[in-house]
Amino acid sequence: MAKIKLPSPGELGDRVRDSEVWKSIFRPGSIFRKGYKDTSRDRALATMNNVLYHLHPTKVKRHGLKLTYTFCLGGISFFLFIVLTVTGIFLMFFYRPMADVGGAQAFTDMQNIRTSVFFGDLVRNIHRWGAHLMVLSVTLHMGRVFYTGAYKPPREFNWVVGVILLFLTLGLSFTGYLLPWDQLAIWAVTVGTNLAAYSPFIAKQANFLLLGGAVVSPDTLLRWYVLHVLALPFVLVLFLAVHFWRIRKDGGISGPL
Amino acid sequence: MPRDDVPLDQATFDRVLAEELAKGTDRRVAEGRARSAAVRAHRAANPDAHAEAAPAPAAGTAPAAAAAAPAAAPAAKPAPAPPAVAAGVAVAAPLTVPQREAPLPTGNLPTPKKGAPDKHRLLAIVPPEGIMRVEREQGDRVHTWPHLLIEEFIAALIVFAGLVVFSTFINAPLREVANPNLTPNPSKAPWYFLGLQELLRYFHPMIAGITIPTFILVGLAAVPYVDRNPSVKPGDRKVAITLFTILFMFGSVLTIIGSFFRGPGYNWVWPWAQGVFFEL
Ligand code: HEM
């Protein structure tokens, strides 16, 4: 019987990397493509022929890499947003925004996530702590931008976009705070939204719009859930796109000081 | 270091590099300029070698000539290809742009409006070495891959590891089910609003809850339009930095007071004596 000679792992790897499919995914310059050379040309192509080219130019100012200039805070905020999106989607599989009389589904679902869902507790913790951390990192990022004077021309408008992002980040965090439907949630939200009742002229309307009623109720829960998982993230992503696009159009990272 | 993927004239490279360095130009910029000069020199010396890299004169002007073909009579004066004809054709022309005998437009081309600029720059002539020429100061730049991407990756990794470890050991709070008839004492907003809640102690709710937050947001957004000082040097920005720092500290102190120094009835407590009434 003829012996079939199996390719060694090395050969197999080579063959896969030589295939049309592989080459159609990893364009010339990709570090995963056969023949990547650590040359100036391939380094530039590695960025250029990559979806990352939407975010980064092929070359960046050397001083921008210094940790003490950006402290990576904008990047960390963005990374946290991604982590929150992924963990948030996971939580959505096990959570119903219902709290009608006789059974607070939202709350029991939370208990369920903590006790019976595989890794549920960990994912919920990551989502919660990550959200607090994001508020912190966005605030600190704003501080960094201020102290480096990075809002000066031509970056004025990107600072304004940033303020909107800060507002949206707070909005996301606050709407999420209500969802566990425990004592902490509804009372923190009651205290926070009571302030809206003092808006001039539109006090009643503002409160009604926010809460879907006069007080925090199951209608509020549904409303805030939709804001939290859909409306606000959507708007935030739009503004993020503008934010990142403007960084490049404004000539990359500011400075050096 | 001259790259080896574009042929260039080594003598020119060395000469221009030496000149630029003598002028005190940054080494990277000097190398870029030397390289572009060397490429151009090499091309000028070996025009044939680049025949396929840059379209030959005939090929380059072909679209314009073809479009204008019906008018066989040569134009009275050599004119650049008229815009309507050249529209959309980006041509990599050879190094020495040939004198083109483009005929004047015949047919019924639209007459330009009065006062309209007499030229529309739709066609750019790109000399073959153009994409290699160093046009602007390169500054001190490094490749995004690997330098920046690795840094970002490590930062993300550290944050994620920290978050996972923290979340493994410390549980997020989950209290009893919501009960609208049972107000906890104290009732506090989430921490990032505790500065505002603290302000409620001192101001009318409309001031603390509406006026001040609006003022903060609008004021923040207005910062770049108010601060017209062009310098980014900390030494030149004493007023701006002082003001911002004071406001930032003010906000932080209020938030810390609201978080840790307020207890039942939202009255003052010392956290080390009466305990902490704060939840995340
Ligand atoms: C969701 C929130 C935000 C995200 C994800 C984000 C992300 C980023 C990133 C990745 C950068 C690149 C530089 C760096 O990492 O520091 C950046 C730069 C910048 N950000 Fe943000 N940002 C956010 C919020 C803000 C806020 C609140 C402000 C200011 C009010 C702001 C103003 C700016 C400005 C002006 C730049 C350009 C800085 C420079 O060129 O040095 N951003 N942002």
Coordinates of C-alpha atoms and ligand atoms in Angstrom, one line a residue:
Chain A
M1 CA 0.0 0.0 0.0
A2 CA 1.4 3.3 -1.0
K3 CA 2.1 5.4 1.9
I4 CA 0.5 8.8 1.9
K5 CA 3.0 11.4 2.9
L6 CA 1.4 14.0 5.0
P7 CA 2.8 17.5 4.8
S8 CA 4.7 18.7 7.8
P9 CA 3.1 21.5 9.8
G10 CA 5.6 23.9 8.2
E11 CA 4.7 22.8 4.7
L12 CA 1.0 23.0 5.5
G13 CA 1.4 26.5 6.8
D14 CA 3.3 27.5 3.7
R15 CA 0.6 26.0 1.5
V16 CA -2.2 27.7 3.3
R17 CA -0.3 31.0 3.0
D18 CA 0.2 30.4 -0.6
S19 CA -3.5 29.8 -1.3
E20 CA -5.6 32.3 -3.2
V21 CA -8.0 32.6 -0.3
W22 CA -5.3 33.5 2.1
K23 CA -3.8 36.0 -0.3
S24 CA -7.2 37.6 -0.9
I25 CA -7.6 38.2 2.8
F26 CA -4.1 39.4 3.6
R27 CA -3.1 42.0 1.0
P28 CA 0.5 42.8 0.1
G29 CA 2.3 44.2 3.1
S30 CA 0.2 42.3 5.6
I31 CA 2.4 40.8 8.2
F32 CA 0.5 37.6 7.8
R33 CA 1.3 37.3 4.2
K34 CA 4.2 35.2 2.9
G35 CA 7.2 37.3 2.1
Y36 CA 6.6 40.1 4.5
K37 CA 9.9 41.9 4.9
D38 CA 10.7 44.2 7.7
T39 CA 11.4 47.1 5.3
S40 CA 10.2 50.6 5.2
R41 CA 8.0 49.7 2.3
D42 CA 6.3 46.7 3.9
R43 CA 5.8 48.5 7.1
A44 CA 4.0 51.3 5.3
L45 CA 1.9 48.8 3.4
A46 CA 1.0 46.9 6.5
T47 CA -1.0 50.0 7.6
M48 CA -2.1 51.1 4.2
N49 CA -3.5 47.8 3.0
N50 CA -5.4 47.3 6.2
V51 CA -8.7 48.5 7.5
L52 CA -6.7 50.3 10.1
Y53 CA -5.8 52.8 7.5
H54 CA -9.2 54.3 8.4
L55 CA -7.8 55.2 11.8
H56 CA -4.1 55.6 11.3
P57 CA -1.8 57.1 8.7
T58 CA 1.2 55.1 7.7
K59 CA 3.5 57.2 9.8
V60 CA 3.0 59.1 13.0
K61 CA 5.0 61.8 14.8
R62 CA 7.5 60.1 17.0
H63 CA 6.7 62.3 20.0
G64 CA 3.1 61.1 19.8
L65 CA 4.3 57.7 20.9
K66 CA 5.6 59.1 24.2
L67 CA 3.4 57.8 26.9
T68 CA 3.5 61.0 28.8
Y69 CA 1.9 62.9 25.9
T70 CA -1.4 61.2 25.4
F71 CA -1.2 58.7 28.3
C72 CA -3.1 56.5 25.8
L73 CA -6.3 57.9 27.3
G74 CA -8.3 58.4 24.2
G75 CA -7.3 55.0 22.9
I76 CA -8.2 53.4 26.3
S77 CA -11.6 55.1 26.2
F78 CA -12.2 53.6 22.8
F79 CA -11.0 50.2 23.9
L80 CA -13.3 50.3 26.9
F81 CA -16.2 51.2 24.6
I82 CA -15.5 48.1 22.6
V83 CA -15.2 45.9 25.7
L84 CA -18.5 47.4 27.0
T85 CA -20.2 46.7 23.6
V86 CA -19.1 43.1 23.6
T87 CA -20.0 42.4 27.3
G88 CA -23.2 44.3 26.8
I89 CA -24.3 42.2 23.9
F90 CA -23.6 39.1 26.1
L91 CA -25.8 40.5 28.9
M92 CA -28.6 41.3 26.5
F93 CA -29.1 37.6 25.8
F94 CA -30.2 37.1 29.4
Y95 CA -31.9 40.3 30.3
R96 CA -35.5 41.6 29.8
P97 CA -36.3 45.2 30.5
M98 CA -39.6 44.4 32.3
A99 CA -40.7 45.3 35.8
D100 CA -44.4 45.1 35.8
V101 CA -46.3 44.6 39.0
G102 CA -46.0 41.1 40.3
G103 CA -42.6 40.3 38.9
A104 CA -39.6 42.4 38.3
Q105 CA -38.2 40.4 35.4
A106 CA -35.3 42.8 35.0
F107 CA -34.2 42.2 38.5
T108 CA -34.6 38.4 38.5
D109 CA -32.8 38.3 35.2
M110 CA -29.9 40.1 36.9
Q111 CA -29.9 37.6 39.7
N112 CA -30.0 34.8 37.2
I113 CA -27.0 36.3 35.3
R114 CA -25.1 36.3 38.6
T115 CA -25.9 32.8 39.7
S116 CA -26.7 30.6 36.8
V117 CA -25.3 32.0 33.6
F118 CA -21.9 30.7 32.7
F119 CA -19.4 33.5 33.4
G120 CA -22.4 35.7 33.8
D121 CA -21.1 37.2 37.1
L122 CA -17.7 38.0 35.6
V123 CA -19.1 39.5 32.5
R124 CA -21.5 41.6 34.4
N125 CA -18.7 42.8 36.7
I126 CA -16.5 43.7 33.7
H127 CA -19.4 45.6 32.2
R128 CA -20.1 47.6 35.3
W129 CA -16.5 48.4 36.3
G130 CA -15.6 49.0 32.7
A131 CA -18.4 51.6 32.5
H132 CA -17.2 53.5 35.6
L133 CA -13.6 53.3 34.2
M134 CA -14.7 54.7 30.9
V135 CA -16.3 57.8 32.5
L136 CA -13.0 58.3 34.3
S137 CA -10.8 57.7 31.3
V138 CA -12.8 60.0 29.1
T139 CA -12.7 62.7 31.8
L140 CA -8.9 62.3 32.1
H141 CA -8.5 62.3 28.3
M142 CA -10.3 65.7 28.3
G143 CA -7.9 66.9 30.9
R144 CA -4.9 65.7 28.9
V145 CA -6.2 67.4 25.8
F146 CA -6.6 70.6 27.7
Y147 CA -3.2 70.6 29.3
T148 CA -1.4 69.9 26.1
G149 CA -3.4 72.7 24.4
A150 CA -4.5 70.2 21.8
Y151 CA -7.9 72.0 21.3
K152 CA -6.2 74.9 19.6
P153 CA -6.6 75.5 15.8
P154 CA -7.2 73.5 13.8
R155 CA -8.6 71.2 16.4
E156 CA -11.3 73.5 17.9
F157 CA -14.1 71.5 16.5
N158 CA -12.7 68.2 17.5
W159 CA -12.8 69.4 21.1
V160 CA -16.5 70.2 20.6
V161 CA -17.1 66.7 19.3
G162 CA -15.2 65.5 22.4
V163 CA -17.6 67.4 24.7
I164 CA -20.5 65.7 22.9
L165 CA -18.8 62.4 23.4
L166 CA -18.3 63.1 27.1
F167 CA -22.0 63.9 27.4
L168 CA -23.0 60.7 25.6
T169 CA -20.6 58.7 27.7
L170 CA -22.3 60.0 30.9
G171 CA -25.7 59.4 29.3
L172 CA -24.8 55.8 28.5
S173 CA -23.5 55.2 32.0
F174 CA -26.6 56.8 33.6
T175 CA -29.1 54.9 31.5
G176 CA -27.3 51.7 32.2
Y177 CA -27.4 52.4 35.9
L178 CA -31.2 51.9 36.0
L179 CA -31.3 48.5 34.3
P180 CA -30.6 46.1 37.2
W181 CA -33.8 47.5 38.8
D182 CA -32.6 47.2 42.3
Q183 CA -32.9 49.8 45.1
L184 CA -29.6 51.3 44.1
A185 CA -30.8 51.7 40.5
I186 CA -34.2 53.3 40.9
W187 CA -33.2 55.7 43.7
A188 CA -30.0 56.9 42.1
V189 CA -32.0 57.6 38.9
T190 CA -34.8 59.2 40.9
V191 CA -32.3 61.6 42.6
G192 CA -30.6 62.3 39.2
T193 CA -33.8 62.9 37.3
N194 CA -35.5 65.0 39.9
L195 CA -33.3 67.7 38.8
A196 CA -34.9 67.8 35.4
A197 CA -38.1 68.8 37.2
Y198 CA -36.5 72.1 37.7
S199 CA -35.9 73.0 34.1
P200 CA -37.4 76.4 33.3
F201 CA -40.7 76.3 31.3
I202 CA -40.5 72.7 30.3
A203 CA -40.1 71.0 33.7
K204 CA -43.2 68.7 33.3
Q205 CA -42.4 67.9 29.7
A206 CA -38.7 67.2 30.4
N207 CA -39.5 64.9 33.2
F208 CA -42.2 63.1 31.2
L209 CA -39.9 62.7 28.3
L210 CA -37.1 61.3 30.4
L211 CA -39.2 59.0 32.6
G212 CA -42.1 58.1 30.4
G213 CA -44.3 59.2 33.4
A214 CA -44.2 61.3 36.5
V215 CA -41.9 58.9 38.4
V216 CA -39.4 56.2 37.7
S217 CA -41.5 53.3 36.6
P218 CA -41.4 50.2 34.4
D219 CA -42.0 52.5 31.4
T220 CA -38.8 54.3 32.3
L221 CA -37.0 51.0 32.3
L222 CA -38.0 50.2 28.8
R223 CA -37.2 53.7 27.6
W224 CA -33.8 53.8 29.2
Y225 CA -33.1 50.3 28.0
V226 CA -33.6 51.3 24.4
L227 CA -31.5 54.4 24.9
H228 CA -28.8 52.4 26.5
V229 CA -28.5 49.5 24.1
L230 CA -29.3 51.2 20.9
A231 CA -29.9 54.9 20.6
L232 CA -27.0 56.3 22.6
P233 CA -24.4 53.8 21.3
F234 CA -25.4 54.5 17.8
V235 CA -25.0 58.2 18.2
L236 CA -21.8 57.7 20.1
V237 CA -20.3 55.7 17.2
L238 CA -21.3 58.4 14.7
F239 CA -19.5 61.0 16.8
L240 CA -16.5 58.7 17.3
A241 CA -16.2 58.4 13.5
V242 CA -16.2 62.1 13.2
H243 CA -13.7 62.4 16.1
F244 CA -11.2 59.9 14.6
W245 CA -11.6 61.3 11.1
R246 CA -10.9 64.8 12.4
I247 CA -7.8 63.7 14.2
R248 CA -6.3 62.7 10.9
K249 CA -7.6 65.6 9.0
D250 CA -6.3 68.0 11.6
G251 CA -2.8 66.7 11.0
G252 CA -2.6 63.8 13.5
I253 CA -1.8 64.1 17.1
S254 CA -0.9 67.6 18.2
G255 CA 2.3 68.9 19.6
P256 CA 5.1 68.5 20.5
L257 CA 4.8 71.1 23.2
Chain B
M1 CA 19.7 54.8 3.5
P2 CA 18.6 54.8 -0.1
R3 CA 16.0 52.2 -0.8
D4 CA 16.9 49.7 -3.4
D5 CA 13.4 49.3 -4.9
V6 CA 13.6 52.6 -7.0
P7 CA 16.7 53.0 -9.0
L8 CA 18.6 56.2 -8.2
D9 CA 21.7 58.0 -9.0
Q10 CA 24.1 57.4 -6.1
A11 CA 26.4 60.3 -6.8
T12 CA 23.5 62.8 -6.7
F13 CA 22.2 61.2 -3.6
D14 CA 25.5 61.6 -1.8
R15 CA 26.0 65.1 -3.0
V16 CA 22.5 66.4 -2.1
L17 CA 22.6 64.6 1.2
A18 CA 25.9 66.2 2.1
E19 CA 24.5 69.6 1.0
E20 CA 21.3 69.3 3.1
L21 CA 23.2 68.1 6.1
A22 CA 25.6 71.0 5.8
K23 CA 22.5 73.3 5.8
G24 CA 21.6 71.8 9.1
T25 CA 18.5 70.0 7.8
D26 CA 17.1 67.2 9.9
R27 CA 18.6 63.9 8.8
R28 CA 15.3 62.3 7.8
V29 CA 14.3 65.2 5.7
A30 CA 17.7 65.5 4.1
E31 CA 17.6 61.8 3.1
G32 CA 14.2 62.3 1.6
R33 CA 15.3 65.2 -0.5
A34 CA 18.5 63.5 -1.5
R35 CA 16.5 60.5 -2.6
S36 CA 14.1 62.4 -4.7
A37 CA 16.9 64.3 -6.3
A38 CA 18.7 61.1 -7.0
V39 CA 15.6 59.5 -8.5
R40 CA 15.0 62.4 -10.8
A41 CA 18.7 62.4 -11.8
H42 CA 18.5 58.8 -12.6
R43 CA 15.4 59.2 -14.7
A44 CA 16.9 62.1 -16.6
A45 CA 19.9 60.0 -17.4
N46 CA 18.0 56.9 -18.4
P47 CA 14.8 58.1 -20.0
D48 CA 14.2 54.7 -21.8
A49 CA 14.4 52.7 -18.6
H50 CA 11.2 54.3 -17.4
A51 CA 9.2 53.9 -20.5
E52 CA 6.7 51.5 -18.9
A53 CA 6.7 53.2 -15.5
A54 CA 5.7 56.6 -17.0
P55 CA 3.5 56.7 -20.1
A56 CA 5.4 57.9 -23.1
P57 CA 4.5 61.4 -24.3
A58 CA 2.3 60.0 -27.1
A59 CA 0.3 57.8 -24.7
G60 CA 0.1 60.6 -22.2
T61 CA -1.5 63.0 -24.5
A62 CA -3.5 60.5 -26.4
P63 CA -6.9 61.1 -24.8
A64 CA -6.7 64.8 -25.4
A65 CA -5.6 64.3 -28.9
A66 CA -8.3 61.8 -29.6
A67 CA -11.1 63.9 -28.3
A68 CA -9.9 66.8 -30.4
A69 CA -9.3 64.8 -33.5
P70 CA -12.1 66.1 -35.7
A71 CA -10.5 69.5 -35.7
A72 CA -7.4 68.6 -37.7
A73 CA -6.1 72.1 -38.1
P74 CA -3.4 72.9 -35.6
A75 CA -4.2 75.6 -33.2
A76 CA -2.9 79.1 -33.6
K77 CA -1.1 79.1 -30.3
P78 CA 0.0 76.2 -28.2
A79 CA -2.6 76.0 -25.4
P80 CA -3.0 73.6 -22.6
A81 CA -5.7 71.1 -23.2
P82 CA -9.0 72.8 -22.7
P83 CA -10.8 71.7 -19.5
A84 CA -13.8 70.1 -21.0
V85 CA -11.6 67.8 -23.0
A86 CA -9.2 67.0 -20.3
A87 CA -11.8 66.4 -17.6
G88 CA -11.3 63.3 -15.6
V89 CA -8.0 62.4 -17.3
A90 CA -5.2 62.2 -14.8
V91 CA -2.1 61.7 -16.8
A92 CA 1.4 60.8 -15.6
A93 CA 3.3 62.9 -18.0
P94 CA 7.0 62.5 -18.6
L95 CA 9.7 64.5 -17.0
T96 CA 9.9 67.2 -19.7
V97 CA 6.4 68.2 -20.6
P98 CA 6.3 68.4 -24.4
Q99 CA 4.9 71.4 -26.2
R100 CA 1.5 70.2 -27.1
E101 CA -0.2 71.6 -30.1
A102 CA -3.7 71.2 -28.8
P103 CA -6.4 72.7 -31.1
L104 CA -8.8 75.2 -29.8
P105 CA -12.1 73.8 -29.0
T106 CA -14.5 73.7 -31.9
G107 CA -18.0 72.2 -31.3
N108 CA -20.4 74.0 -29.0
L109 CA -18.7 74.0 -25.7
P110 CA -20.6 76.0 -23.1
T111 CA -19.6 79.6 -22.9
P112 CA -18.3 80.4 -19.5
K113 CA -20.4 82.8 -17.3
K114 CA -19.2 86.3 -17.1
G115 CA -16.7 86.8 -14.3
A116 CA -16.1 83.0 -14.0
P117 CA -12.5 82.1 -13.6
D118 CA -11.2 81.3 -17.1
K119 CA -9.5 78.1 -16.0
H120 CA -10.9 75.1 -14.3
R121 CA -8.1 73.0 -12.8
L122 CA -9.4 69.6 -13.4
L123 CA -6.2 68.1 -14.7
A124 CA -3.1 67.7 -12.7
I125 CA 0.1 66.9 -14.4
V126 CA 2.0 64.6 -12.2
P127 CA 5.7 64.3 -13.0
P128 CA 6.7 60.6 -12.7
E129 CA 8.9 61.2 -9.7
G130 CA 6.1 63.3 -8.1
I131 CA 4.9 60.6 -5.8
M132 CA 8.4 60.2 -4.5
R133 CA 9.2 63.8 -4.0
V134 CA 9.3 65.0 -0.4
E135 CA 6.9 67.9 -0.6
R136 CA 6.4 68.8 3.0
E137 CA 8.6 68.6 6.0
Q138 CA 8.4 65.1 7.1
G139 CA 9.3 65.9 10.6
D140 CA 10.3 63.2 12.9
R141 CA 8.0 60.3 12.1
V142 CA 7.9 56.7 12.7
H143 CA 6.0 53.9 11.1
T144 CA 2.5 53.2 12.6
W145 CA 3.3 49.5 12.3
P146 CA 5.0 48.3 14.4
H147 CA 5.6 51.3 16.7
L148 CA 2.2 52.7 17.4
L149 CA 0.2 49.6 17.0
I150 CA 2.3 47.6 19.4
E151 CA 1.9 50.4 22.0
E152 CA -1.8 50.5 21.6
F153 CA -2.0 46.7 21.8
I154 CA 0.0 46.7 25.1
A155 CA -2.2 49.4 26.5
A156 CA -5.3 47.5 25.7
L157 CA -3.9 44.3 27.1
I158 CA -3.0 46.0 30.4
V159 CA -6.4 47.6 30.8
F160 CA -8.2 44.4 29.9
A161 CA -6.1 42.3 32.3
G162 CA -6.7 44.8 35.1
L163 CA -10.4 44.9 34.5
V164 CA -10.7 41.1 34.4
V165 CA -8.7 40.6 37.6
F166 CA -10.6 43.4 39.4
S167 CA -13.9 41.9 38.2
T168 CA -12.9 38.4 39.3
F169 CA -12.4 39.5 42.9
I170 CA -14.8 42.4 43.4
N171 CA -18.5 42.0 42.6
A172 CA -20.6 44.8 41.3
P173 CA -23.4 45.6 43.8
L174 CA -26.9 44.2 43.4
R175 CA -29.3 45.3 46.2
E176 CA -32.8 44.2 46.9
V177 CA -35.4 44.6 44.2
A178 CA -36.6 48.1 43.5
N179 CA -39.2 49.4 45.8
P180 CA -40.7 52.8 45.1
N181 CA -42.2 53.0 48.5
L182 CA -39.0 52.5 50.4
T183 CA -36.5 55.3 50.0
P184 CA -33.0 54.3 51.1
N185 CA -31.2 56.7 53.3
P186 CA -29.1 58.3 51.9
S187 CA -30.2 58.2 48.3
K188 CA -27.4 59.2 46.1
A189 CA -27.0 59.7 42.4
P190 CA -24.2 57.8 40.5
W191 CA -20.7 59.1 41.5
Y192 CA -20.2 61.4 38.5
F193 CA -23.3 63.4 39.4
L194 CA -22.5 63.6 43.1
G195 CA -20.7 66.9 42.6
L196 CA -24.1 68.3 41.4
Q197 CA -26.0 66.7 44.2
E198 CA -23.6 68.3 46.6
L199 CA -24.3 71.7 45.0
L200 CA -28.0 71.1 45.8
R201 CA -27.0 71.7 49.4
Y202 CA -26.0 75.2 48.6
F203 CA -28.1 76.4 45.7
H204 CA -31.7 76.3 44.5
P205 CA -32.3 73.1 42.5
M206 CA -32.7 75.0 39.3
I207 CA -29.3 76.6 39.7
A208 CA -27.6 73.4 40.8
G209 CA -29.4 71.0 38.5
I210 CA -29.9 73.0 35.3
T211 CA -28.0 76.2 35.2
I212 CA -24.7 75.0 36.4
P213 CA -24.5 71.8 34.3
T214 CA -25.6 73.6 31.2
F215 CA -23.0 76.3 31.9
I216 CA -20.4 73.6 32.3
L217 CA -21.2 71.8 29.0
V218 CA -21.6 75.0 27.0
G219 CA -18.5 76.5 28.7
L220 CA -16.4 73.5 27.9
A221 CA -17.5 73.4 24.3
A222 CA -16.6 77.1 24.0
V223 CA -13.1 76.7 25.4
P224 CA -11.3 76.7 22.0
Y225 CA -13.2 79.7 20.8
V226 CA -12.6 81.7 24.0
D227 CA -9.0 80.9 24.5
R228 CA -7.4 82.4 21.4
N229 CA -3.9 82.2 22.7
P230 CA -2.0 80.2 20.0
S231 CA 0.8 78.9 22.2
V232 CA 0.7 75.4 23.6
K233 CA 3.7 76.1 25.9
P234 CA 2.6 75.7 29.5
G235 CA 4.6 78.8 30.4
D236 CA 2.5 80.9 28.0
R237 CA -0.8 79.6 29.2
K238 CA -0.8 80.4 32.9
V239 CA -4.3 81.9 33.0
A240 CA -5.9 79.1 31.1
I241 CA -4.2 76.4 33.0
T242 CA -4.9 78.0 36.4
L243 CA -8.6 78.5 35.6
F244 CA -9.1 75.0 34.3
T245 CA -7.2 73.4 37.2
I246 CA -9.3 75.4 39.7
L247 CA -12.5 74.3 38.1
F248 CA -11.4 70.7 37.8
M249 CA -10.3 70.6 41.4
F250 CA -13.6 72.2 42.4
G251 CA -15.5 69.5 40.6
S252 CA -13.3 66.8 42.1
V253 CA -13.6 68.1 45.6
L254 CA -17.4 68.4 45.4
T255 CA -17.6 64.9 44.0
I256 CA -15.4 63.5 46.8
I257 CA -17.4 65.2 49.4
G258 CA -20.7 64.0 47.9
S259 CA -19.3 60.5 47.7
F260 CA -17.6 60.0 51.0
F261 CA -18.6 62.8 53.4
R262 CA -22.3 62.5 53.1
G263 CA -24.3 60.0 55.1
P264 CA -27.9 59.5 56.2
G265 CA -30.1 62.4 55.5
Y266 CA -27.3 63.6 53.2
N267 CA -25.7 65.1 56.4
W268 CA -22.0 65.4 56.9
V269 CA -20.1 62.3 58.1
W270 CA -16.5 61.6 58.6
P271 CA -15.9 58.4 56.6
W272 CA -13.4 57.0 59.1
A273 CA -15.7 57.6 62.1
Q274 CA -19.2 57.0 60.8
G275 CA -18.4 54.8 57.8
V276 CA -18.8 55.3 54.0
F277 CA -22.2 55.7 52.4
F278 CA -21.2 55.2 48.8
E279 CA -21.9 52.7 46.2
L280 CA -20.8 52.3 42.6
Ligands
HEM1 C1 -15.9 58.5 24.1 C2 -15.0 59.3 24.4 C3 -13.7 59.6 23.6 C4 -12.9 58.8 22.9 C5 -13.1 57.3 22.6 C6 -11.8 59.6 22.3 C7 -10.8 59.1 21.6 C8 -9.7 59.8 21.2 C9 -8.5 59.2 20.6 C10 -8.2 57.8 20.4 C11 -7.6 60.3 20.4 C12 -6.2 60.2 19.9 C13 -5.2 60.7 20.9 C14 -5.3 60.1 22.3 O1 -5.4 58.9 22.4 O2 -5.2 60.9 23.2 C15 -8.3 61.5 20.7 C16 -7.8 62.8 20.5 C17 -8.5 63.9 20.8 N1 -9.7 64.0 21.6 FE1 -10.8 62.5 22.2 N2 -12.0 60.9 22.7 C18 -13.1 61.0 23.5 C19 -13.6 62.1 24.2 C20 -13.0 63.3 24.1 C21 -13.4 64.4 24.9 C22 -14.3 64.4 26.1 C23 -12.6 65.5 24.4 C24 -12.6 67.0 24.9 C25 -13.6 67.6 25.4 C26 -11.8 65.1 23.3 C27 -11.0 65.8 22.5 C28 -10.0 65.4 21.8 C29 -9.1 66.2 21.0 C30 -9.1 67.7 20.8 C31 -8.2 65.3 20.4 C32 -6.9 65.6 19.5 C33 -5.8 65.6 20.5 C34 -4.4 65.8 19.9 O3 -4.3 66.0 18.7 O4 -3.5 65.8 20.7 N3 -12.1 63.7 23.1 N4 -9.6 61.2 21.2

